[in-house]
CSV table of C-alpha atoms in Angstrom, one decimal:
chain,number,residue,atom,x,y,z
U,1,MET,CA,75.5,132.7,155.7
U,2,SER,CA,78.3,131.6,157.5
U,3,ASP,CA,80.6,128.4,156.7
U,4,LEU,CA,78.7,126.4,159.6
U,5,SER,CA,75.6,128.4,159.4
U,6,ARG,CA,75.4,126.7,155.9
U,7,LEU,CA,76.3,122.9,157.3
U,8,LEU,CA,73.6,123.0,159.7
U,9,ALA,CA,70.8,124.1,157.0
U,10,GLU,CA,72.5,122.1,154.2
U,11,ARG,CA,73.8,119.0,155.0
U,12,HIS,CA,72.5,115.6,156.1
U,13,VAL,CA,74.8,114.5,158.8
U,14,LEU,CA,77.5,116.2,161.0
U,15,VAL,CA,80.1,114.0,162.6
U,16,CYS,CA,81.5,115.3,166.0
U,17,VAL,CA,85.1,113.9,166.6
U,18,GLY,CA,87.7,114.5,168.7
U,19,PRO,CA,89.6,113.7,172.3
U,20,GLY,CA,87.6,113.3,175.3
U,21,GLY,CA,86.9,115.8,177.5
U,22,VAL,CA,87.4,118.8,175.0
U,23,GLY,CA,83.3,119.3,174.7
U,24,LYS,CA,82.4,117.5,172.1
U,25,THR,CA,79.2,115.9,173.5
U,26,THR,CA,78.4,119.8,174.1
U,27,THR,CA,79.4,120.9,170.7
U,28,ALA,CA,76.8,118.0,168.8
U,29,ALA,CA,74.0,119.3,171.5
U,30,ALA,CA,74.0,123.3,170.8
U,31,LEU,CA,74.6,122.1,166.7
U,32,ALA,CA,72.0,119.7,166.8
U,33,VAL,CA,69.6,122.2,168.8
U,34,ARG,CA,70.5,124.8,167.1
U,35,ALA,CA,69.5,123.5,163.0
U,36,ALA,CA,66.0,122.9,165.1
U,37,ASP,CA,65.6,126.3,166.6
U,38,GLU,CA,66.7,127.5,162.6
U,39,GLY,CA,63.1,124.7,161.1
U,40,ARG,CA,65.1,121.0,160.3
U,41,ARG,CA,64.2,117.8,161.9
U,42,VAL,CA,66.8,117.0,164.2
U,43,ILE,CA,68.3,114.0,165.8
U,44,VAL,CA,71.6,113.4,167.4
U,45,LEU,CA,73.2,111.0,169.0
U,46,THR,CA,75.7,110.0,171.2
U,47,ILE,CA,78.1,106.9,172.4
U,48,ASP,CA,78.8,108.7,175.3
U,49,PRO,CA,78.5,106.4,178.3
U,50,ALA,CA,79.2,109.9,180.7
U,51,ARG,CA,75.4,110.3,179.6
U,52,ARG,CA,76.0,114.0,179.5
U,53,LEU,CA,74.4,114.7,176.5
U,54,ALA,CA,71.3,113.4,178.2
U,55,GLN,CA,71.4,116.1,181.1
U,56,SER,CA,73.1,119.3,179.2
U,57,LEU,CA,69.4,118.7,177.4
U,58,GLY,CA,68.1,119.0,180.4
U,59,LEU,CA,66.6,115.1,180.8
U,60,ASP,CA,67.4,111.9,183.1
U,61,ALA,CA,68.3,109.5,180.3
U,62,LEU,CA,68.5,108.9,176.7
U,63,ASP,CA,68.3,105.7,175.8
U,64,ASN,CA,68.9,103.5,172.4
U,65,THR,CA,64.8,104.6,170.4
U,66,PRO,CA,64.4,108.0,169.3
U,67,LYS,CA,63.3,110.5,172.0
U,68,ARG,CA,61.8,113.4,171.1
U,69,ILE,CA,63.3,116.5,173.0
U,70,PRO,CA,60.8,119.4,173.7
U,71,LEU,CA,62.7,122.6,172.2
U,72,GLU,CA,60.4,125.2,173.8
U,73,GLY,CA,62.0,126.6,176.9
U,74,GLU,CA,62.6,129.7,177.9
U,75,ARG,CA,61.9,130.8,174.2
U,76,ARG,CA,58.7,132.3,173.8
U,77,GLN,CA,57.7,130.8,170.5
U,78,LYS,CA,57.7,127.4,169.3
U,79,PRO,CA,61.1,127.0,167.4
U,80,PRO,CA,59.8,125.6,163.7
U,81,GLY,CA,62.1,122.1,163.6
U,82,GLU,CA,61.8,119.0,166.1
U,83,LEU,CA,64.7,117.5,168.7
U,84,TRP,CA,65.5,114.4,168.7
U,85,GLY,CA,68.1,112.3,170.9
U,86,MET,CA,69.1,108.9,171.8
U,87,MET,CA,71.5,107.1,173.2
U,88,LEU,CA,73.4,103.8,171.1
U,89,ASP,CA,73.3,101.1,172.3
U,90,MET,CA,76.3,99.0,171.2
U,91,LYS,CA,75.5,95.3,172.4
U,92,SER,CA,71.6,95.9,170.8
U,93,THR,CA,73.2,97.7,167.7
U,94,PHE,CA,75.6,94.7,167.2
U,95,ASP,CA,72.5,92.0,167.5
U,96,ASP,CA,70.8,94.3,165.4
U,97,MET,CA,73.6,94.1,163.1
U,98,ILE,CA,73.4,90.2,163.2
U,99,LEU,CA,70.1,89.4,163.2
U,100,ASP,CA,69.9,91.4,159.9
U,101,MET,CA,72.9,90.0,158.1
U,102,THR,CA,72.1,85.8,159.0
U,103,SER,CA,68.8,83.6,159.8
U,104,PRO,CA,66.7,84.3,163.4
U,105,ASP,CA,67.9,80.4,163.9
U,106,ARG,CA,71.5,81.6,162.9
U,107,ALA,CA,71.7,84.3,164.5
U,108,GLU,CA,70.4,82.8,167.9
U,109,LYS,CA,73.3,80.5,167.6
U,110,ILE,CA,75.6,83.9,167.8
U,111,PHE,CA,73.6,85.3,170.7
U,112,ALA,CA,74.1,82.3,172.8
U,113,ASN,CA,77.5,82.3,172.1
U,114,PRO,CA,79.9,83.3,175.7
U,115,PHE,CA,82.3,84.1,173.5
U,116,TYR,CA,80.0,86.4,171.1
U,117,GLN,CA,79.1,88.2,173.9
U,118,HIS,CA,81.9,89.4,175.7
U,119,ILE,CA,83.8,90.6,172.7
U,120,SER,CA,80.4,91.8,171.7
U,121,SER,CA,80.3,95.3,174.6
U,122,THR,CA,84.1,94.9,174.9
U,123,LEU,CA,86.5,94.5,171.9
U,124,ALA,CA,88.5,97.9,170.7
U,125,GLY,CA,86.8,99.6,168.6
U,126,THR,CA,83.1,98.3,168.7
U,127,GLN,CA,81.7,101.1,170.0
U,128,GLU,CA,83.2,103.3,167.5
U,129,TYR,CA,81.8,100.8,164.3
U,130,MET,CA,78.8,100.3,166.6
U,131,ALA,CA,78.2,103.6,165.7
U,132,MET,CA,78.3,104.0,162.3
U,133,GLU,CA,76.1,100.9,161.7
U,134,LYS,CA,73.8,103.1,164.2
U,135,LEU,CA,74.1,106.0,161.8
U,136,TRP,CA,73.8,104.2,158.3
U,137,GLU,CA,70.5,102.7,160.3
U,138,LEU,CA,69.3,106.2,161.1
U,139,HIS,CA,70.6,107.5,157.3
U,140,GLU,CA,68.3,104.6,156.0
U,141,GLU,CA,64.9,106.2,157.3
U,142,GLY,CA,64.6,108.6,155.8
U,143,ARG,CA,63.3,110.5,159.1
U,144,TRP,CA,65.7,112.8,159.3
U,145,GLU,CA,67.1,115.6,157.5
U,146,LEU,CA,70.0,116.7,159.5
U,147,ILE,CA,71.6,113.8,162.0
U,148,VAL,CA,74.4,114.6,164.5
U,149,LEU,CA,77.1,112.2,165.8
U,150,ASP,CA,78.4,112.7,168.9
U,151,THR,CA,81.2,110.2,168.5
U,152,PRO,CA,83.3,107.9,171.5
U,153,PRO,CA,85.4,109.6,173.9
U,154,THR,CA,88.7,107.9,171.8
U,155,ARG,CA,92.2,107.8,173.4
U,156,SER,CA,93.0,108.9,169.6
U,157,ALA,CA,91.0,110.9,167.6
U,158,LEU,CA,92.2,108.8,164.9
U,159,ASP,CA,90.4,105.4,166.2
U,160,PHE,CA,87.5,106.3,165.1
U,161,LEU,CA,87.7,106.1,161.2
U,162,ASP,CA,89.9,103.2,161.4
U,163,ALA,CA,87.6,101.0,164.5
U,164,PRO,CA,86.1,99.3,161.0
U,165,LYS,CA,89.2,97.4,159.8
U,166,LYS,CA,89.5,97.1,163.3
U,167,VAL,CA,86.5,94.9,163.8
U,168,THR,CA,86.9,93.3,160.4
U,169,ASP,CA,90.5,92.3,160.9
U,170,PHE,CA,89.4,90.1,163.5
U,171,LEU,CA,86.0,88.6,163.1
U,172,GLU,CA,88.3,87.4,159.7
U,173,GLY,CA,90.4,86.3,162.3
U,174,LYS,CA,93.8,84.9,160.2
U,175,PHE,CA,95.4,84.4,163.4
U,176,LEU,CA,93.0,82.7,165.6
U,177,ARG,CA,91.3,80.5,162.6
U,178,LEU,CA,95.1,79.2,162.2
U,179,LEU,CA,95.8,79.0,166.0
U,180,LEU,CA,91.9,76.7,165.8
U,181,TRP,CA,92.4,74.9,162.4
U,182,PRO,CA,92.3,71.1,164.3
U,183,TYR,CA,88.2,71.9,166.0
U,184,LEU,CA,87.4,74.7,163.0
U,185,GLN,CA,87.7,71.4,160.3
U,186,ALA,CA,85.7,69.1,162.6
U,187,GLY,CA,83.3,71.8,163.0
U,188,LYS,CA,83.0,71.9,159.3
U,189,THR,CA,81.7,68.0,159.4
U,190,TYR,CA,79.7,68.8,162.2
U,191,MET,CA,81.5,67.0,164.9
U,192,LYS,CA,80.8,63.4,162.8
U,193,ALA,CA,84.2,62.5,162.6
U,194,VAL,CA,86.5,64.2,165.1
U,195,SER,CA,90.1,64.2,164.1
U,196,PHE,CA,91.9,62.5,166.3
U,197,GLY,CA,93.9,65.8,166.1
U,198,ALA,CA,91.3,68.1,166.7
U,199,LYS,CA,90.2,66.0,169.7
U,200,ALA,CA,94.6,66.2,171.3
U,201,PHE,CA,94.4,70.0,170.6
U,202,LEU,CA,90.5,70.4,172.3
U,203,LYS,CA,92.0,68.4,175.1
U,204,VAL,CA,95.7,70.0,175.5
U,205,ALA,CA,93.3,73.6,175.0
U,206,THR,CA,91.0,73.0,177.8
U,207,LYS,CA,94.1,71.8,180.5
U,208,ILE,CA,95.9,75.1,179.5
U,209,THR,CA,92.9,77.3,180.0
U,210,GLY,CA,90.9,75.3,181.8
U,211,SER,CA,87.7,76.4,180.7
U,212,GLU,CA,85.4,76.2,177.6
U,213,LEU,CA,87.4,79.0,176.2
U,214,LEU,CA,88.4,77.8,173.2
U,215,GLU,CA,85.7,75.4,172.2
U,216,ASP,CA,83.3,78.8,172.1
U,217,VAL,CA,85.7,81.1,169.9
U,218,ALA,CA,86.1,78.6,167.3
U,219,ASN,CA,82.2,77.4,167.4
U,220,PHE,CA,81.8,81.5,167.2
U,221,PHE,CA,84.0,81.0,164.0
U,222,LEU,CA,82.1,78.5,162.8
U,223,ALA,CA,78.5,80.7,163.2
U,224,PHE,CA,80.4,83.9,161.1
U,225,GLU,CA,81.6,82.1,158.6
U,226,GLY,CA,80.6,83.1,155.7
U,227,MET,CA,79.6,86.9,156.7
U,228,TYR,CA,82.6,88.2,156.1
U,229,ASP,CA,82.1,90.1,153.6
U,230,THR,CA,78.3,91.0,154.4
U,231,PHE,CA,80.5,93.3,157.0
U,232,LYS,CA,83.1,94.8,154.7
U,233,GLU,CA,80.3,95.0,152.2
U,234,ARG,CA,78.4,97.3,154.9
U,235,SER,CA,81.7,99.5,156.9
U,236,LYS,CA,82.4,100.0,152.7
U,237,ARG,CA,78.4,101.5,152.7
U,238,VAL,CA,78.7,103.0,155.9
U,239,TYR,CA,82.4,104.5,154.4
U,240,ASP,CA,80.4,105.4,151.9
U,241,LEU,CA,78.3,107.7,153.4
U,242,LEU,CA,80.8,109.4,155.1
U,243,SER,CA,82.5,110.6,152.4
U,244,ALA,CA,79.8,112.1,150.9
U,245,ARG,CA,79.4,115.8,149.7
U,246,ARG,CA,75.9,115.8,152.0
U,247,THR,CA,78.5,114.7,155.2
U,248,ALA,CA,81.0,117.5,157.3
U,249,PHE,CA,83.2,116.6,160.1
U,250,VAL,CA,83.4,118.7,162.8
U,251,VAL,CA,87.0,118.5,164.5
U,252,VAL,CA,86.5,119.9,168.4
U,253,SER,CA,89.1,120.8,169.9
U,254,THR,CA,90.6,123.3,173.4
U,255,PRO,CA,93.7,125.6,172.7
U,256,GLN,CA,95.8,122.9,174.5
U,257,ASP,CA,99.0,121.7,172.9
U,258,ALA,CA,97.3,118.3,173.3
U,259,SER,CA,94.0,118.6,171.9
U,260,LEU,CA,95.0,120.9,169.2
U,261,ARG,CA,97.6,117.5,167.5
U,262,GLU,CA,94.9,115.8,167.9
U,263,ALA,CA,92.7,118.0,165.1
U,264,ARG,CA,95.5,118.5,163.3
U,265,TYR,CA,96.4,115.0,162.7
U,266,PHE,CA,92.7,114.1,162.3
U,267,VAL,CA,92.3,117.0,160.0
U,268,GLN,CA,95.1,116.2,158.0
U,269,ARG,CA,93.9,111.8,158.2
U,270,LEU,CA,90.3,114.0,156.7
U,271,GLY,CA,92.2,115.3,153.8
U,272,SER,CA,94.2,112.0,152.9
U,273,GLU,CA,91.0,110.1,153.3
U,274,LYS,CA,89.1,112.3,151.1
U,275,MET,CA,86.6,113.5,153.7
U,276,PRO,CA,84.8,116.0,154.2
U,277,LEU,CA,85.9,118.7,156.5
U,278,GLY,CA,83.3,121.4,157.7
U,279,GLY,CA,85.6,123.2,160.4
U,280,VAL,CA,87.1,123.3,164.1
U,281,VAL,CA,85.7,124.1,166.5
U,282,MET,CA,88.1,125.5,169.1
U,283,ASN,CA,86.6,124.8,172.6
U,284,ARG,CA,87.1,127.3,175.9
U,285,THR,CA,88.5,130.0,174.6
U,286,HIS,CA,89.9,133.2,176.4
U,287,ASP,CA,89.8,135.8,173.4
U,288,VAL,CA,91.1,139.3,175.3
U,289,ALA,CA,91.1,141.8,172.6
U,290,SER,CA,94.7,144.3,172.7
U,291,VAL,CA,93.1,147.9,174.4
U,292,ALA,CA,95.4,151.2,173.1
U,293,GLY,CA,97.1,152.5,176.0
U,294,LEU,CA,97.6,149.3,177.3
U,295,GLU,CA,100.2,147.2,176.4
U,296,ASP,CA,102.3,147.0,179.7
U,297,PRO,CA,99.4,146.4,181.8
U,298,ARG,CA,101.9,145.2,184.7
U,299,GLY,CA,103.8,148.4,184.3
U,300,LEU,CA,101.1,150.0,185.0
U,301,ALA,CA,100.5,148.9,188.3
U,302,GLU,CA,103.3,149.1,189.3
U,303,ARG,CA,103.2,152.7,188.5
U,304,ALA,CA,99.7,152.8,190.0
U,305,ARG,CA,101.1,151.7,193.0
U,306,ALA,CA,104.2,153.9,193.2
U,307,SER,CA,102.0,156.9,193.2
U,308,GLY,CA,99.9,155.8,195.7
U,309,ASP,CA,96.5,155.3,193.3
U,310,GLY,CA,97.1,151.3,193.2
U,311,LYS,CA,94.7,150.1,195.3
U,312,LEU,CA,92.2,149.1,193.3
U,313,LEU,CA,93.1,149.9,190.1
U,314,ALA,CA,96.4,147.9,190.1
U,315,PRO,CA,95.1,144.4,190.7
U,316,ALA,CA,92.2,145.0,188.2
U,317,LEU,CA,94.8,146.1,185.7
U,318,GLU,CA,97.4,142.7,186.8
U,319,LEU,CA,93.9,140.8,186.3
U,320,TYR,CA,93.4,142.0,182.6
U,321,GLY,CA,97.4,141.5,182.3
U,322,SER,CA,96.7,138.0,182.9
U,323,TRP,CA,94.2,137.4,181.0
U,324,ARG,CA,95.2,139.1,178.0
U,325,GLU,CA,99.0,136.2,177.8
U,326,VAL,CA,96.3,133.8,178.3
U,327,SER,CA,94.4,135.0,174.4
U,328,ILE,CA,97.7,135.7,173.3
U,329,ARG,CA,98.9,131.9,174.8
U,330,GLU,CA,96.1,130.5,173.4
U,331,ASP,CA,96.5,132.3,169.7
U,332,ALA,CA,100.4,131.3,169.2
U,333,ALA,CA,99.2,127.8,169.9
U,334,VAL,CA,96.6,127.7,167.5
U,335,ALA,CA,99.0,129.3,164.3
U,336,ALA,CA,101.5,127.0,165.5
U,337,SER,CA,98.8,123.5,165.0
U,338,LEU,CA,96.3,125.0,162.6
U,339,GLY,CA,97.7,127.7,160.8
U,340,ASP,CA,99.3,126.3,157.8
U,341,LEU,CA,95.8,124.9,157.2
U,342,THR,CA,94.7,128.2,155.9
U,343,ASP,CA,91.4,126.9,154.0
U,344,VAL,CA,90.0,125.3,157.7
U,345,PRO,CA,87.3,127.6,159.5
U,346,VAL,CA,88.4,127.7,162.8
U,347,TRP,CA,85.4,128.4,165.0
U,348,ARG,CA,85.7,129.6,168.9
U,349,VAL,CA,83.8,128.9,172.0
U,350,PRO,CA,84.5,131.0,174.9
U,351,ASP,CA,85.1,129.3,178.4
U,352,LEU,CA,81.2,130.4,180.2
U,353,ALA,CA,81.6,130.7,183.9
U,354,ASP,CA,79.2,127.8,184.2
U,355,ASP,CA,78.8,124.2,183.4
U,356,VAL,CA,76.4,123.6,180.1
U,357,HIS,CA,73.4,121.8,181.7
U,358,ASP,CA,70.6,122.6,179.5
U,359,MET,CA,68.9,123.7,176.8
U,360,ALA,CA,70.0,127.7,177.7
U,361,SER,CA,73.2,127.4,177.9
U,362,LEU,CA,73.1,124.7,174.8
U,363,ARG,CA,71.9,128.2,173.4
U,364,GLN,CA,74.4,130.4,174.9
U,365,VAL,CA,76.5,127.4,172.9
U,366,GLY,CA,74.9,127.7,169.6
U,367,GLU,CA,75.2,131.5,169.7
U,368,ALA,CA,78.2,132.1,170.7
U,369,LEU,CA,79.7,129.6,167.5
U,370,LEU,CA,76.9,130.9,164.8
U,371,GLY,CA,75.9,134.6,166.4
U,372,PRO,CA,72.4,135.1,167.2
U,373,LEU,CA,69.2,132.9,166.0
U,374,PRO,CA,67.1,134.5,163.2
U,375,THR,CA,63.4,136.2,164.6
U,376,ILE,CA,61.0,133.2,165.1
U,377,ARG,CA,58.2,135.1,162.1
U,378,ALA,CA,54.9,134.1,163.2
U,379,THR,CA,52.6,132.1,161.1
U,380,GLY,CA,50.8,134.3,158.3
U,381,GLU,CA,53.1,137.0,159.8
U,382,SER,CA,55.2,138.5,156.0
U,383,ALA,CA,59.1,139.0,155.6
């Protein structure tokens, strides 16, 4: 059994990470399909706003509720596992988390706050944080043997691990709380005794901003008073799940320099954070093997033309030479970036001729990563 086959068979959580545009969503979907084909009950969660996961699974759309995806497709026998999919609704997940942390009345006040309505859908890091929160919810349900998480396309792959700290730091809001101190102090006395300083502060602030923004912000922080420790505790338990042995990170990259730099940084960061790295999926590769006697295809093409036999042979040799050069260049780039990380498995997926947009092409990616799917035995058939 290969390292990747073992991950699919034994782990409870697979987290696909990497920068945007490297095929991360496709990889997550292909691994989920393969695990379901091999008999596991799998859910794949995407945060991809472009809805590529739904499209690649042959669906019009996914939403925040798990949806069962038919596996039969072109297969003659019904696969033994189950595949479910869903797409993160960041705002709903944030609302659900607030409801879980406080009373319904207090939650309603928070939901009605214009500042909350804004930051719950736009604050940097919120999407990544909510992805982790949803991962925890799915884990707690106990329904799923394998959860495959497709992380958001970020400017830097490192943003994913930093997101909880960014959000909790913001909610603690030390600088903003200092700025809003007069109003916050007034709020704590339920506005029965608004100090002269608070009134003056709000008057000036409203004049400057021309809106009730600061009042909304101050009310937001008042509503969250006492919940910061809960936020930190929830972040820690998700962090513990991510660092557990039943989880594995799959770093997705392409053999281009910028993507490889991200992959290397992320592999090293996972190591420093003691997170379980499964390996690296290298997408869109061009593996053209060397052929004895064709070490100098361009020279052979020139000689073929000179001898008068080059009309068909010379273009074929030049085409082979061009793709062989691409293959050598990609191998060198991968070796330069990851070659010294000898204990990190690298699995390659060739650059496919067509877009991956249905179950058949996802299975094609799965076979590139894991080899042919084992034959499904009919009920009662002996091994």
